[in-house]
Amino acid sequence: MKNKKVWLGVGAVVLIAIVAWLLSGGKKEQKTEFQTAKVERQDIHTSITATGTIEPVTSVTVGTQVSGIVSKLYVDYNSVVKKGQIIAELDKTNLISELNTAKANQASAQSTLNYEQANYNRYKTLYDKGLVSADEYESARLSYDKARQQAATSRESVQKAQTNLGYATITSPIDGVVLSKSVEEGQTVAASFNTPELFTIAQDLTDMRVIADIDEADIGGVKEGQRVTFTVDAFPEDKFEGQVTQVRQQATTESNVVTYEVVISAPNKDLKLKPGLTANVTIYTMEKNGVLAAPAKALRFTPNEALLQEGQQIEDVEAAQKVWTLEGNTFKAHAVQTGTTNGMMTEIVSGIDEGTEVLVDFSISGGDMPQQEQAQNPFMPRPRNNRQQNGQQPKK
């Protein structure tokens, strides 16, 4: 009997606890915690990315204007050359022969000219005295004119042959470094239709540039003078800097993708950058340093009366842009004027003091709400109940 009374007492206590739990709704108290961030001075920037190719600022392709066999090469890859330095020679046998022929023709033409000039002077004297006919005089003058023209032509032929002979000696047009060599000794080059390329010489490898292809959607924000950083796969740990020096107007279309070339300076004092390397470019289209800024999330945050704790209230203001602070039990709105933004941080021009803690987000803890519902933002519109979405009425 004594044990029975004990069990009846325990049962009564459990029953009372269950009734109390049911009357209280069977729910734990929910708690909303708010996340804040300081309004402080930061650097805000926006950027676009692209790829480009590193190349020398000035490079010259050296060719030849005459045909012939390459008889001698004086430079090789990476050779340092000076302006006017001999870098190659062609076989000059035929060119010297052509010059000698032109000189012989010139001598013959000069002899003919001397004879015709003397003959003309003789006929002119006789014509002035009336001893020869006008027809004979004009014939002598015509022969003299032809001889003068032939002599002039022969002199031009000599000059051309001398020039071609000079072209057989290839010299460097600039101070620089030989990047490429397209011929070898003994090779025949023909200049009948175009100028054969023998060498490519870069003027100064310490001053390089990047030619970057910028998408048409981004080109509007690119301006001369903007700061640029880029990396190359050859030195993945190094970051190189330059600036935009030219935005070219010519568009390039490939596979329906329109791009524009942008020239970027690339100082190369340590000679790490080599012509032809691919550069991964970042162009900073907007930079503001040390401006008052707040997270962009703070401008999207709005408190909801449905989630206010006991004693909390809202003080709102009419404004296009505003941020919120929690002062005691009051959610207070502050109208602000904003400036530039990069999507993460937004410049605050006026409306709130530096160092102010503004609300940016919240989290809900406690209660028997399913975890998925607790993670939802109650300050944002919620989707309808599944039954409502299916055209059914929710259970009451």
Short mmCIF file of C-alpha atoms in Angstrom, two decimals:
data_model
loop_
_atom_site.label_atom_id
_atom_site.label_comp_id
_atom_site.label_asym_id
_atom_site.label_seq_id
_atom_site.Cartn_x
_atom_site.Cartn_y
_atom_site.Cartn_z
CA MET A 1 0.00 0.00 0.00
CA LYS A 2 2.85 2.35 0.77
CA ASN A 3 4.52 1.77 -2.64
CA LYS A 4 1.20 2.25 -4.36
CA LYS A 5 0.79 5.66 -2.77
CA VAL A 6 4.30 6.63 -3.89
CA TRP A 7 3.58 5.67 -7.51
CA LEU A 8 0.27 7.54 -7.44
CA GLY A 9 2.13 10.66 -6.21
CA VAL A 10 4.74 10.39 -8.97
CA GLY A 11 2.01 9.96 -11.57
CA ALA A 12 0.19 13.02 -10.32
CA VAL A 13 3.37 15.14 -10.55
CA VAL A 14 4.02 13.94 -14.13
CA LEU A 15 0.41 14.65 -15.09
CA ILE A 16 0.62 18.15 -13.66
CA ALA A 17 3.87 18.76 -15.60
CA ILE A 18 2.27 17.56 -18.86
CA VAL A 19 -0.79 19.79 -18.35
CA ALA A 20 1.44 22.77 -17.57
CA TRP A 21 3.52 22.12 -20.70
CA LEU A 22 0.37 21.90 -22.86
CA LEU A 23 -1.10 25.07 -21.37
CA SER A 24 2.11 26.95 -22.05
CA GLY A 25 1.95 25.96 -25.74
CA GLY A 26 4.74 23.42 -25.45
CA LYS A 27 7.21 25.79 -26.97
CA LYS A 28 10.47 27.18 -25.84
CA GLU A 29 11.00 30.91 -25.95
CA GLN A 30 12.52 32.12 -29.23
CA LYS A 31 15.38 34.62 -29.18
CA THR A 32 16.45 36.88 -32.03
CA GLU A 33 20.09 37.94 -32.14
CA PHE A 34 21.13 40.82 -34.36
CA GLN A 35 24.47 41.19 -36.16
CA THR A 36 26.05 44.60 -36.44
CA ALA A 37 28.95 46.24 -38.24
CA LYS A 38 30.74 49.52 -37.70
CA VAL A 39 30.54 52.41 -40.12
CA GLU A 40 34.24 53.05 -40.69
CA ARG A 41 36.71 54.29 -43.26
CA GLN A 42 37.71 51.76 -45.87
CA ASP A 43 39.07 51.46 -49.39
CA ILE A 44 36.40 50.78 -52.00
CA HIS A 45 37.22 49.65 -55.51
CA THR A 46 35.63 47.97 -58.50
CA SER A 47 37.58 46.03 -61.08
CA ILE A 48 37.31 43.94 -64.22
CA THR A 49 39.45 41.00 -65.24
CA ALA A 50 40.80 39.95 -68.63
CA THR A 51 43.72 38.20 -70.26
CA GLY A 52 46.38 39.68 -72.50
CA THR A 53 49.77 39.11 -74.09
CA ILE A 54 53.05 40.71 -73.03
CA GLU A 55 55.07 42.27 -75.82
CA PRO A 56 57.82 44.88 -76.25
CA VAL A 57 56.72 48.50 -76.63
CA THR A 58 58.91 48.85 -79.75
CA SER A 59 59.97 46.00 -81.97
CA VAL A 60 61.23 46.12 -85.56
CA THR A 61 61.17 43.39 -88.18
CA VAL A 62 64.38 43.51 -90.24
CA GLY A 63 64.19 42.29 -93.85
CA THR A 64 66.00 42.65 -97.14
CA GLN A 65 64.99 44.46 -100.32
CA VAL A 66 67.22 42.37 -102.60
CA SER A 67 67.31 38.68 -103.36
CA GLY A 68 70.34 36.52 -102.77
CA ILE A 69 72.07 33.92 -100.65
CA VAL A 70 72.76 34.67 -96.98
CA SER A 71 76.54 34.53 -96.86
CA LYS A 72 77.14 35.60 -93.26
CA LEU A 73 75.19 36.04 -90.02
CA TYR A 74 76.76 38.09 -87.25
CA VAL A 75 74.05 37.79 -84.55
CA ASP A 76 71.92 35.09 -82.97
CA TYR A 77 68.96 34.90 -80.60
CA ASN A 78 69.24 37.30 -77.61
CA SER A 79 72.19 39.15 -79.17
CA VAL A 80 72.45 42.77 -78.03
CA VAL A 81 72.87 45.06 -81.05
CA LYS A 82 73.47 48.76 -81.65
CA LYS A 83 71.91 50.95 -84.30
CA GLY A 84 73.89 50.65 -87.56
CA GLN A 85 75.65 47.45 -86.50
CA ILE A 86 76.07 44.87 -89.30
CA ILE A 87 73.97 41.83 -88.46
CA ALA A 88 74.01 39.89 -91.78
CA GLU A 89 75.37 39.97 -95.32
CA LEU A 90 74.08 38.57 -98.60
CA ASP A 91 76.26 37.24 -101.39
CA LYS A 92 77.32 40.28 -103.43
CA THR A 93 78.67 38.61 -106.59
CA ASN A 94 75.67 39.31 -108.81
CA LEU A 95 75.12 42.75 -107.30
CA ILE A 96 78.72 43.78 -107.99
CA SER A 97 78.36 42.50 -111.55
CA GLU A 98 75.21 44.55 -112.05
CA LEU A 99 77.01 47.63 -110.73
CA ASN A 100 79.94 47.11 -113.10
CA THR A 101 77.55 46.71 -116.04
CA ALA A 102 75.72 49.88 -115.08
CA LYS A 103 79.02 51.78 -114.85
CA ALA A 104 80.07 50.52 -118.33
CA ASN A 105 76.75 51.62 -119.78
CA GLN A 106 77.21 54.98 -118.15
CA ALA A 107 80.67 55.41 -119.71
CA SER A 108 79.31 54.48 -123.13
CA ALA A 109 76.41 56.89 -122.77
CA GLN A 110 78.77 59.65 -121.67
CA SER A 111 80.98 59.10 -124.75
CA THR A 112 77.95 59.26 -127.02
CA LEU A 113 76.84 62.44 -125.27
CA ASN A 114 80.23 64.07 -125.76
CA TYR A 115 80.18 63.25 -129.50
CA GLU A 116 76.60 64.42 -130.03
CA GLN A 117 77.24 67.62 -128.09
CA ALA A 118 80.27 68.46 -130.28
CA ASN A 119 78.30 67.57 -133.42
CA TYR A 120 75.42 69.76 -132.33
CA ASN A 121 77.72 72.73 -131.65
CA ARG A 122 79.26 72.31 -135.10
CA TYR A 123 75.90 72.24 -136.89
CA LYS A 124 74.66 75.20 -134.83
CA THR A 125 77.64 77.31 -136.04
CA LEU A 126 77.04 76.31 -139.64
CA TYR A 127 73.30 76.92 -139.33
CA ASP A 128 73.88 80.39 -137.92
CA LYS A 129 76.04 81.14 -141.02
CA GLY A 130 73.41 79.67 -143.36
CA LEU A 131 75.67 76.89 -144.55
CA VAL A 132 73.38 73.96 -143.53
CA SER A 133 69.68 73.47 -143.79
CA ALA A 134 67.27 73.72 -140.89
CA ASP A 135 66.50 70.00 -141.24
CA GLU A 136 70.14 69.06 -140.70
CA TYR A 137 70.39 71.39 -137.72
CA GLU A 138 67.25 69.95 -136.06
CA SER A 139 68.47 66.39 -136.63
CA ALA A 140 71.75 67.22 -134.85
CA ARG A 141 69.90 68.85 -131.96
CA LEU A 142 67.56 65.85 -131.58
CA SER A 143 70.51 63.42 -131.45
CA TYR A 144 72.12 65.56 -128.80
CA ASP A 145 68.94 65.56 -126.64
CA LYS A 146 68.65 61.78 -126.88
CA ALA A 147 72.27 61.40 -125.84
CA ARG A 148 71.69 63.58 -122.77
CA GLN A 149 68.66 61.54 -121.74
CA GLN A 150 70.56 58.29 -122.20
CA ALA A 151 73.41 59.59 -120.07
CA ALA A 152 70.96 60.56 -117.30
CA THR A 153 69.38 57.11 -117.43
CA SER A 154 72.75 55.43 -117.17
CA ARG A 155 73.65 57.50 -114.11
CA GLU A 156 70.38 56.41 -112.41
CA SER A 157 71.18 52.80 -113.23
CA VAL A 158 74.55 53.13 -111.55
CA GLN A 159 72.92 54.71 -108.50
CA LYS A 160 70.36 51.90 -108.28
CA ALA A 161 73.04 49.21 -108.57
CA GLN A 162 75.08 50.89 -105.83
CA THR A 163 71.99 51.07 -103.59
CA ASN A 164 71.17 47.39 -104.13
CA LEU A 165 74.74 46.50 -103.31
CA GLY A 166 74.37 48.43 -100.07
CA TYR A 167 71.17 46.51 -99.26
CA ALA A 168 73.22 43.30 -99.27
CA THR A 169 74.70 44.45 -95.98
CA ILE A 170 71.95 44.19 -93.31
CA THR A 171 72.30 46.58 -90.35
CA SER A 172 70.27 47.01 -87.19
CA PRO A 173 67.84 49.97 -87.37
CA ILE A 174 67.67 50.38 -83.56
CA ASP A 175 69.49 49.58 -80.34
CA GLY A 176 67.98 46.43 -78.88
CA VAL A 177 67.92 42.67 -78.48
CA VAL A 178 67.39 40.08 -81.21
CA LEU A 179 64.16 38.21 -80.40
CA SER A 180 63.93 35.99 -83.46
CA LYS A 181 66.04 34.83 -86.40
CA SER A 182 64.32 33.47 -89.51
CA VAL A 183 67.29 32.54 -91.76
CA GLU A 184 70.52 30.60 -91.64
CA GLU A 185 73.78 30.96 -93.57
CA GLY A 186 73.48 29.59 -97.11
CA GLN A 187 69.73 30.13 -97.26
CA THR A 188 68.34 31.91 -100.34
CA VAL A 189 65.96 34.81 -99.76
CA ALA A 190 63.75 36.12 -102.58
CA ALA A 191 62.44 39.68 -102.51
CA SER A 192 60.42 39.49 -105.74
CA PHE A 193 56.95 40.06 -104.24
CA ASN A 194 57.48 40.92 -100.57
CA THR A 195 60.25 41.72 -98.14
CA PRO A 196 61.63 38.55 -96.49
CA GLU A 197 61.82 38.75 -92.69
CA LEU A 198 65.28 38.01 -91.34
CA PHE A 199 65.21 39.20 -87.70
CA THR A 200 62.92 40.72 -85.10
CA ILE A 201 64.64 43.20 -82.78
CA ALA A 202 63.08 44.58 -79.59
CA GLN A 203 64.28 48.00 -78.57
CA ASP A 204 64.04 47.85 -74.76
CA LEU A 205 62.97 44.77 -72.79
CA THR A 206 62.88 46.76 -69.54
CA ASP A 207 59.82 48.61 -70.85
CA MET A 208 57.13 46.13 -71.88
CA ARG A 209 53.38 46.37 -72.40
CA VAL A 210 50.32 44.14 -72.19
CA ILE A 211 47.75 44.01 -74.97
CA ALA A 212 44.56 42.91 -73.19
CA ASP A 213 41.26 41.92 -74.81
CA ILE A 214 38.38 43.56 -72.91
CA ASP A 215 34.80 42.39 -73.36
CA GLU A 216 32.34 44.89 -74.84
CA ALA A 217 30.28 44.78 -71.61
CA ASP A 218 33.27 46.07 -69.60
CA ILE A 219 35.00 48.44 -72.02
CA GLY A 220 32.80 51.40 -71.04
CA GLY A 221 34.45 51.59 -67.61
CA VAL A 222 38.06 51.45 -68.87
CA LYS A 223 39.90 54.80 -69.08
CA GLU A 224 43.49 55.84 -69.63
CA GLY A 225 45.50 56.21 -66.42
CA GLN A 226 43.63 53.53 -64.42
CA ARG A 227 45.73 51.29 -62.17
CA VAL A 228 46.30 47.73 -63.31
CA THR A 229 47.73 44.64 -61.64
CA PHE A 230 48.51 41.40 -63.44
CA THR A 231 50.14 38.02 -62.93
CA VAL A 232 51.82 35.52 -65.23
CA ASP A 233 51.95 31.77 -64.86
CA ALA A 234 55.75 31.82 -65.03
CA PHE A 235 55.88 33.72 -61.70
CA PRO A 236 52.59 32.92 -59.90
CA GLU A 237 53.73 34.46 -56.61
CA ASP A 238 54.60 37.85 -58.15
CA LYS A 239 52.11 40.62 -58.83
CA PHE A 240 53.09 43.18 -61.46
CA GLU A 241 51.68 46.68 -61.74
CA GLY A 242 51.05 49.09 -64.59
CA GLN A 243 48.40 51.44 -65.90
CA VAL A 244 46.13 51.80 -68.90
CA THR A 245 47.93 53.82 -71.59
CA GLN A 246 45.56 53.39 -74.54
CA VAL A 247 42.03 52.18 -75.25
CA ARG A 248 41.85 51.23 -78.92
CA GLN A 249 38.65 51.90 -80.85
CA GLN A 250 38.94 48.97 -83.27
CA ALA A 251 36.67 46.08 -82.29
CA THR A 252 37.51 42.41 -82.81
CA THR A 253 34.72 39.87 -83.28
CA GLU A 254 35.39 36.17 -82.78
CA SER A 255 32.63 33.57 -82.34
CA ASN A 256 30.14 36.43 -81.89
CA VAL A 257 32.19 37.79 -78.97
CA VAL A 258 33.20 41.44 -79.36
CA THR A 259 36.37 42.62 -77.62
CA TYR A 260 38.52 45.74 -77.65
CA GLU A 261 42.28 45.99 -77.24
CA VAL A 262 43.58 47.90 -74.23
CA VAL A 263 47.28 48.74 -73.93
CA ILE A 264 48.76 48.49 -70.42
CA SER A 265 52.25 49.59 -69.41
CA ALA A 266 54.43 46.90 -67.83
CA PRO A 267 57.74 48.09 -66.34
CA ASN A 268 60.22 45.21 -66.43
CA LYS A 269 63.41 46.34 -64.72
CA ASP A 270 64.26 42.84 -63.46
CA LEU A 271 63.54 41.32 -66.93
CA LYS A 272 61.15 38.71 -65.54
CA LEU A 273 58.51 39.48 -68.15
CA LYS A 274 59.19 37.87 -71.50
CA PRO A 275 57.52 38.60 -74.85
CA GLY A 276 54.59 36.29 -75.49
CA LEU A 277 53.69 35.49 -71.86
CA THR A 278 49.97 35.43 -71.04
CA ALA A 279 48.97 38.00 -68.40
CA ASN A 280 45.94 37.69 -66.12
CA VAL A 281 44.91 41.32 -65.84
CA THR A 282 42.86 43.19 -63.23
CA ILE A 283 41.88 46.76 -64.17
CA TYR A 284 40.65 48.92 -61.30
CA THR A 285 37.88 50.97 -62.90
CA MET A 286 37.01 52.78 -59.65
CA GLU A 287 39.10 53.37 -56.53
CA LYS A 288 38.28 55.40 -53.43
CA ASN A 289 40.58 55.20 -50.45
CA GLY A 290 39.73 56.07 -46.86
CA VAL A 291 36.03 56.79 -47.40
CA LEU A 292 33.31 56.28 -44.80
CA ALA A 293 31.59 53.01 -45.69
CA ALA A 294 29.12 50.43 -44.40
CA PRO A 295 28.29 46.91 -45.59
CA ALA A 296 25.81 46.93 -48.46
CA LYS A 297 23.69 44.50 -46.41
CA ALA A 298 23.02 47.28 -43.90
CA LEU A 299 21.12 49.25 -46.57
CA ARG A 300 18.89 46.24 -47.28
CA PHE A 301 18.10 45.47 -43.63
CA THR A 302 14.59 46.38 -42.35
CA PRO A 303 13.16 45.28 -38.97
CA ASN A 304 9.77 43.54 -38.84
CA GLU A 305 7.25 44.24 -36.09
CA ALA A 306 6.24 40.59 -36.04
CA LEU A 307 9.60 39.62 -34.57
CA LEU A 308 9.95 42.37 -32.00
CA GLN A 309 10.68 41.19 -28.50
CA GLU A 310 8.62 42.45 -25.59
CA GLY A 311 9.20 46.18 -25.07
CA GLN A 312 10.92 46.76 -28.43
CA GLN A 313 9.71 49.39 -30.90
CA ILE A 314 10.56 50.86 -34.31
CA GLU A 315 11.33 54.48 -35.19
CA ASP A 316 11.25 54.74 -38.98
CA VAL A 317 11.95 57.65 -41.35
CA GLU A 318 10.96 58.37 -44.92
CA ALA A 319 14.13 58.05 -47.00
CA ALA A 320 15.33 56.37 -50.17
CA GLN A 321 18.42 54.99 -48.40
CA LYS A 322 18.64 54.28 -44.68
CA VAL A 323 20.43 52.18 -42.13
CA TRP A 324 19.21 50.94 -38.75
CA THR A 325 20.65 50.97 -35.27
CA LEU A 326 19.40 49.26 -32.11
CA GLU A 327 19.42 51.79 -29.28
CA GLY A 328 18.18 50.06 -26.17
CA ASN A 329 14.83 48.57 -27.15
CA THR A 330 14.35 50.89 -30.12
CA PHE A 331 15.13 50.13 -33.76
CA LYS A 332 16.03 53.56 -35.15
CA ALA A 333 16.29 54.40 -38.84
CA HIS A 334 18.89 56.89 -40.12
CA ALA A 335 18.49 58.49 -43.53
CA VAL A 336 21.84 58.42 -45.34
CA GLN A 337 23.26 59.65 -48.63
CA THR A 338 25.30 57.00 -50.39
CA GLY A 339 28.09 57.19 -52.93
CA THR A 340 29.88 54.48 -54.84
CA THR A 341 29.56 50.79 -54.10
CA ASN A 342 31.28 47.58 -55.11
CA GLY A 343 28.42 45.31 -54.05
CA MET A 344 30.01 44.46 -50.71
CA MET A 345 30.69 47.89 -49.23
CA THR A 346 28.85 51.16 -49.91
CA GLU A 347 30.21 54.65 -49.38
CA ILE A 348 28.28 56.73 -46.82
CA VAL A 349 28.45 60.40 -47.80
CA SER A 350 26.33 61.74 -44.92
CA GLY A 351 23.64 60.78 -42.41
CA ILE A 352 25.55 58.78 -39.79
CA ASP A 353 28.72 59.16 -37.77
CA GLU A 354 31.90 57.15 -38.08
CA GLY A 355 32.07 54.26 -35.62
CA THR A 356 28.29 53.78 -35.36
CA GLU A 357 27.15 50.17 -35.09
CA VAL A 358 24.49 49.47 -37.74
CA LEU A 359 22.35 46.36 -38.11
CA VAL A 360 23.23 44.07 -41.01
CA ASP A 361 21.64 40.68 -40.24
CA PHE A 362 20.03 38.50 -37.54
CA SER A 363 19.70 34.93 -36.36
CA ILE A 364 16.94 33.14 -34.41
CA SER A 365 17.66 30.66 -31.65
CA GLY A 366 15.45 28.64 -29.29
CA GLY A 367 11.86 27.42 -29.75
CA ASP A 368 10.66 24.27 -31.45
CA MET A 369 10.60 25.87 -34.90
CA PRO A 370 12.13 23.53 -37.47
CA GLN A 371 15.74 24.33 -38.20
CA GLN A 372 14.97 25.18 -41.83
CA GLU A 373 12.39 27.79 -40.75
CA GLN A 374 14.77 29.21 -38.15
CA ALA A 375 17.34 29.83 -40.89
CA GLN A 376 14.85 31.81 -42.99
CA ASN A 377 14.99 35.61 -42.83
CA PRO A 378 11.71 36.78 -41.24
CA PHE A 379 12.44 40.29 -42.53
CA MET A 380 12.01 39.02 -46.09
CA PRO A 381 8.74 37.79 -47.74
CA ARG A 382 8.12 34.08 -47.20
CA PRO A 383 6.78 31.62 -49.82
CA ARG A 384 3.21 30.41 -49.45
CA ASN A 385 2.35 27.11 -47.78
CA ASN A 386 2.75 24.10 -50.04
CA ARG A 387 -0.95 23.41 -49.85
CA GLN A 388 -1.71 26.96 -50.92
CA GLN A 389 0.71 26.57 -53.82
CA ASN A 390 -1.13 23.40 -54.88
CA GLY A 391 -4.52 25.10 -54.68
CA GLN A 392 -5.41 23.45 -51.33
CA GLN A 393 -6.47 25.19 -48.16
CA PRO A 394 -4.09 24.92 -45.21
CA LYS A 395 -5.20 22.97 -42.17
CA LYS A 396 -6.44 25.07 -39.29
#
